[in-house]
Coordinates of C-alpha atoms in Angstrom, one line a residue:
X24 CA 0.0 0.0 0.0
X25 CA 2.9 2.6 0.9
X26 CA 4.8 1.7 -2.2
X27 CA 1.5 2.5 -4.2
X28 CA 1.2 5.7 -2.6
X29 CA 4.4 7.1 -3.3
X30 CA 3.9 6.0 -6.8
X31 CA 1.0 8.2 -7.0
X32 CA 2.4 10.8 -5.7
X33 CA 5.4 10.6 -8.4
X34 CA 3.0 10.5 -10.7
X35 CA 1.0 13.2 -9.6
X36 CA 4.1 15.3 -9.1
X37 CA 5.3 15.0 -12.6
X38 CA 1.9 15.7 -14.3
X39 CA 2.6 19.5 -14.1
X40 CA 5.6 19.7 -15.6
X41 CA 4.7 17.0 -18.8
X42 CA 2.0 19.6 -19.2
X43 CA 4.2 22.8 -19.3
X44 CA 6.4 20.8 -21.8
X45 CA 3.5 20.3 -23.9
X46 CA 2.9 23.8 -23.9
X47 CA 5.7 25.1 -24.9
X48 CA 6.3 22.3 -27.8
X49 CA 2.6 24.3 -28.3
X50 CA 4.5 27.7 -28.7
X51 CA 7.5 26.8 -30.9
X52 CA 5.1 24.9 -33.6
X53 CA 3.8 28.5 -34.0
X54 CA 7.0 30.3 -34.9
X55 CA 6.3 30.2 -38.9
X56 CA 2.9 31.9 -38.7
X57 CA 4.3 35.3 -37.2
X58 CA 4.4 38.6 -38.9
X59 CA 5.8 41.7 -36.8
X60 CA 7.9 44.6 -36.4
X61 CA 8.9 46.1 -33.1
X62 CA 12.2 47.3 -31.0
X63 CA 14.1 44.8 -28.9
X64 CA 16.8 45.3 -26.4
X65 CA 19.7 43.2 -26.6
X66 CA 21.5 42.6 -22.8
X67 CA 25.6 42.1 -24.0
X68 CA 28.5 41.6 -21.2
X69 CA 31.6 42.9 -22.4
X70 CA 34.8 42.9 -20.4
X71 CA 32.8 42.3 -17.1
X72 CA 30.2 45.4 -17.7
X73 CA 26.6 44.8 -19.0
X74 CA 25.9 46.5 -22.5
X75 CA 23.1 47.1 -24.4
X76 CA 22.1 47.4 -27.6
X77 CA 18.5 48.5 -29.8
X78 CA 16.8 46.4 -32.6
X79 CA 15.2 47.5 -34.9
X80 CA 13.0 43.9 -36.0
X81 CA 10.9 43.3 -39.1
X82 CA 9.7 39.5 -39.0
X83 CA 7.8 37.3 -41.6
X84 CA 7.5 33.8 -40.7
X85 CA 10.9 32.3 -40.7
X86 CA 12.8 35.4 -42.4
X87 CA 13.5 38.2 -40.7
X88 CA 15.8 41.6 -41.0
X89 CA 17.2 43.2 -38.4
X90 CA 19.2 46.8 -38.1
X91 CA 20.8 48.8 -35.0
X92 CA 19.8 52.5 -35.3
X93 CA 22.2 53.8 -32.1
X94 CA 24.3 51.5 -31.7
X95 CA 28.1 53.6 -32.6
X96 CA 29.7 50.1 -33.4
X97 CA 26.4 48.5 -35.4
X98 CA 25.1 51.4 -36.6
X99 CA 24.6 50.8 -40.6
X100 CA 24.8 46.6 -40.0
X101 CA 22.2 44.7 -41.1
X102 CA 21.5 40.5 -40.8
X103 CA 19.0 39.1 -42.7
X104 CA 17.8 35.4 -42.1
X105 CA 15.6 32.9 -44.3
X106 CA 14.9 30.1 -42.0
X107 CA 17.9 28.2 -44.1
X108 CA 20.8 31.1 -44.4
X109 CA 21.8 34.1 -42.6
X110 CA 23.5 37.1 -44.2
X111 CA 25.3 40.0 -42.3
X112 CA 26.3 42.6 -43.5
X113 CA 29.5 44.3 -41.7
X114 CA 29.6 48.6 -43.3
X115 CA 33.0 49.1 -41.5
X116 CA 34.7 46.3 -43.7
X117 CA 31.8 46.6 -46.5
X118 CA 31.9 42.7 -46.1
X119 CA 28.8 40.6 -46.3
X120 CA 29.0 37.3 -43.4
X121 CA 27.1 34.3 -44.7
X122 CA 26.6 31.4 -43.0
X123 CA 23.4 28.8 -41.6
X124 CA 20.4 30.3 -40.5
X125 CA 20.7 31.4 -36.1
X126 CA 16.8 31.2 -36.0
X127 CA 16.6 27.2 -37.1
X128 CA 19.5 26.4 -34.2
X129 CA 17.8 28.4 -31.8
X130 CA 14.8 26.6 -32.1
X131 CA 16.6 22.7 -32.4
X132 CA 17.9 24.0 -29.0
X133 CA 14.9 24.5 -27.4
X134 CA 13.3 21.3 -28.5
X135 CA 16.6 19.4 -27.3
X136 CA 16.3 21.1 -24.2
X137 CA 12.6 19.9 -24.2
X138 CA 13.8 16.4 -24.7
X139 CA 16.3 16.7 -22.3
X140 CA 13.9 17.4 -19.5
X141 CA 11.5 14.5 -20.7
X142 CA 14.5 12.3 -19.9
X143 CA 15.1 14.1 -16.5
X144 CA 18.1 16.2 -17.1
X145 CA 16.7 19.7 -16.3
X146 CA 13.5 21.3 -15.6
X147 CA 10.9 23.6 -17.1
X148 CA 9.1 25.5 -14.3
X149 CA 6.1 27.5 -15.5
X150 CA 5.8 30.7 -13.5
X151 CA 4.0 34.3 -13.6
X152 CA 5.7 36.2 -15.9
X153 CA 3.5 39.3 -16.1
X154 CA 3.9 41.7 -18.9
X155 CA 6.2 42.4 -21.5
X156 CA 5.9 45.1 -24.1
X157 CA 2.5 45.5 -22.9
X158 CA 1.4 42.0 -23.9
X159 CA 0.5 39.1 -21.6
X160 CA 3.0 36.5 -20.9
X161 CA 3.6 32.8 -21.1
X162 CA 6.9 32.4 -18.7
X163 CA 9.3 29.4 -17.9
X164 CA 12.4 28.9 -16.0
X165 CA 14.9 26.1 -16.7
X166 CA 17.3 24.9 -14.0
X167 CA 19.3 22.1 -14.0
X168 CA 19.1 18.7 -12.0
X169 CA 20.9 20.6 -8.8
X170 CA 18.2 23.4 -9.0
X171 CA 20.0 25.8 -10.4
X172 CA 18.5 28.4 -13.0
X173 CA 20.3 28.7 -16.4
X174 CA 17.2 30.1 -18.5
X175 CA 14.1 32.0 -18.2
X176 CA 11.6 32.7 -21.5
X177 CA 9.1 34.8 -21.2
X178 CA 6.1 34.3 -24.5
X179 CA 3.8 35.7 -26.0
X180 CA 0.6 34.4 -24.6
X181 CA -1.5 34.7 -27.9
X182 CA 1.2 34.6 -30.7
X183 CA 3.8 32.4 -29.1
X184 CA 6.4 35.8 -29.7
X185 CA 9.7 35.0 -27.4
X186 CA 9.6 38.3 -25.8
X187 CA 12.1 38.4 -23.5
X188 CA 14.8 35.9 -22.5
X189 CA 17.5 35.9 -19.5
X190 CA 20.8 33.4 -19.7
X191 CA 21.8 33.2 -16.2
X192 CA 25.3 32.3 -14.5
X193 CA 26.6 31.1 -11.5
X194 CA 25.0 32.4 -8.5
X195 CA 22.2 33.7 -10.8
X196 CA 23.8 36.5 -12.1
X197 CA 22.5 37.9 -15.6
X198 CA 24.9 37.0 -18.5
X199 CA 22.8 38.2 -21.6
X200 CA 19.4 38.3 -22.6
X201 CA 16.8 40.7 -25.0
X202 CA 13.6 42.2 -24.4
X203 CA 10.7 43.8 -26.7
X204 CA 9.4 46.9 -25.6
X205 CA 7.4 47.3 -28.2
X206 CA 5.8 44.9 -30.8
X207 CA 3.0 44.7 -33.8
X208 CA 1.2 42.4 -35.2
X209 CA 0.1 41.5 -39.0
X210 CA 2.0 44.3 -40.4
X211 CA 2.7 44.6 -44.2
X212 CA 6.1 44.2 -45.0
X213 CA 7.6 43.9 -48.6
X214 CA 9.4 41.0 -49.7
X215 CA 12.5 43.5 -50.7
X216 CA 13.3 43.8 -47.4
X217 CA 14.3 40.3 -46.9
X218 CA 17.1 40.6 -49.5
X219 CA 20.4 42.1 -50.0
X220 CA 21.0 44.3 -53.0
X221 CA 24.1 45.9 -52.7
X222 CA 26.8 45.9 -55.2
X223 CA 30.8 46.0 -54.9
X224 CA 30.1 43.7 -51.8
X225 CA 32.5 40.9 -50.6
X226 CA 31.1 38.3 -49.7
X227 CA 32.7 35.6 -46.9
X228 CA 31.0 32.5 -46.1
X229 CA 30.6 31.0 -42.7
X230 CA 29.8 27.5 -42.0
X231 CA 28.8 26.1 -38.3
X232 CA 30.9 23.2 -37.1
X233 CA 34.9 22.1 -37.8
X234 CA 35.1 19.6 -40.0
X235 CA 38.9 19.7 -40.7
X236 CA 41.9 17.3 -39.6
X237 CA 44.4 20.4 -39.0
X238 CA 41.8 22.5 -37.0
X239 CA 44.2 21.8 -33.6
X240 CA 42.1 21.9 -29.9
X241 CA 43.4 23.5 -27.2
X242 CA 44.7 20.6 -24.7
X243 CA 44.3 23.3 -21.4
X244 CA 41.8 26.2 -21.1
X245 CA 42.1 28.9 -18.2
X246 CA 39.8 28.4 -15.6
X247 CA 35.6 28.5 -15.9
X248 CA 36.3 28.9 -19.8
X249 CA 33.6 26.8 -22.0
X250 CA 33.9 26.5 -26.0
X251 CA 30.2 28.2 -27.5
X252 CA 31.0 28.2 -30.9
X253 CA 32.7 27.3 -33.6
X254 CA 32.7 27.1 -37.6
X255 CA 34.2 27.7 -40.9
X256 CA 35.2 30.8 -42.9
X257 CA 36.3 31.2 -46.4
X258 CA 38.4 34.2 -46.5
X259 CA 40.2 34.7 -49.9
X260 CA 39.9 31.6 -51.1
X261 CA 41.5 29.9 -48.0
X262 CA 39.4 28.0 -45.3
X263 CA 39.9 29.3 -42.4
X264 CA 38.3 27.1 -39.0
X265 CA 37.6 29.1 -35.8
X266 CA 36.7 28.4 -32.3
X267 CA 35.5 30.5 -29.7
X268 CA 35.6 30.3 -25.7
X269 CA 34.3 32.1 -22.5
X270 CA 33.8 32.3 -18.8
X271 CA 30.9 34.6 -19.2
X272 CA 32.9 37.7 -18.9
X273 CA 36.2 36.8 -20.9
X274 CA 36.9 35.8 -24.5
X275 CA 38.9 34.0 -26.5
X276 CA 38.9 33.4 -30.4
X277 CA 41.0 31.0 -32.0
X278 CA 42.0 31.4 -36.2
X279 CA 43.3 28.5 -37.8
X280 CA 44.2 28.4 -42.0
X281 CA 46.7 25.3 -43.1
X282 CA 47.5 28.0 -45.8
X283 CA 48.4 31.6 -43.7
X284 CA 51.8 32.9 -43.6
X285 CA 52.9 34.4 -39.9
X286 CA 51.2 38.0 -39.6
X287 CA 48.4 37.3 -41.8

């Protein structure tokens, strides 16, 4: 009788949060249905010091275009994204970036995280998350096994938007994030916007992952530094594999080309 009880009580327990998975499996199936424009706000830590930085968003579906209207670094950059590609273009270098859509990956990594709590590995925790850009939300917090919170996504309630999203550290401090303060709905947006028409261009491409024998790994890594991302260039014909690394307030970035000269 005891061991029956505490098997519905297991149960019981784990209802809620099969049912906050299903939600938000709910929300990401929406993603290619919404049409918007608005301003985010774009939480950055550089060199210890929290940053931000104003988005100027136009979003059809899967594609999207985004520009920075203050930024004094950004200003003039624009990225584009198709649901398969992403294009950015840098003014500074007059250099157009292209590489694999950000917008697929980010969503694969919120359906792996989905599966990784099925399977026990972290949590979702659905909590109040108010208002956000004067719209209603649908809010969850992940934490790991030990109960400590990495994530918290704040959505949308009718449209399934991400609104706002936190990356937390250790000890909960804020490491980065975004935020829309304002957003709307169904507006008309011409397909031109979504494409890049600019002439006298270079163009690099950008691949994700290092697929290369003479990419070399770093055997040793200071202290609370993490790889977070890594890929392939082409840069004047040459391939060129880099690697990046932080704690959450340092940086590292590693260039490797088989075919580079000292200096270059």
């Amino acid at each position: 009788m005891r061991f029956a009880l505490l098997g519905l009580v297991a149960a019981a327990s784990a209802q809620p949060e099969v049912a906050t998975l299903d939600r938000l499996e709910q929300i990401l199936r929406r993603q290619e249905h919404l049409r918007l424009s608005g301003t985010r706000v774009v939480y950055l830590r550089v060199n210890g010091v929290m940053r931000t930085v104003t988005e100027l968003v136009i979003r059809d579906g899967m594609r999207s275009r985004t520009e920075f209207p203050n930024d004094p670094i950004r200003k003039g950059m624009i990225i584009l994204e198709d649901g398969r590609h992403r294009l950015e273009y840098i003014p500074q270098l007059n250099e157009l970036r292209r590489g694999p859509s950000n917008r697929d990956q980010t969503l694969q990594q919120l359906r792996r995280m989905i599966q990784a709590a099925r399977n026990g590995q972290i949590r979702f925790r659905h909590f109040d998350g108010g208002s956000v850009a004067d719209r209603p939300t649908v809010a969850f917090e992940v934490s790991d096994a030990a109960g400590n919170v990495a994530r918290r996504l704040w959505f949308d309630g009718a449209t399934g938007l991400l609104l706002k999203s936190q990356l937390l550290g250790r000890g909960g401090a804020l490491m980065g994030g975004f935020e829309f303060r304002r957003v709307t709905y169904n507006v008309e947006i011409e397909p031109r916007q979504f494409r890049f028409e600019r002439k006298g261009v270079r163009v690099v491409d950008e691949v994700a992952g290092v697929d290369v024998l003479w990419a070399l790994r770093p055997t040793w890594l200071p202290d609370g530094f993490e790889p977070t991302g890594e890929g392939m260039r082409s840069v004047a014909g040459r391939r060129v594999a880099f690697l990046h690394f932080s704690d959450g307030t340092h940086h590292i970035t590693i260039f490797q080309s088989p075919e580079a000269r000292l200096g270059e």
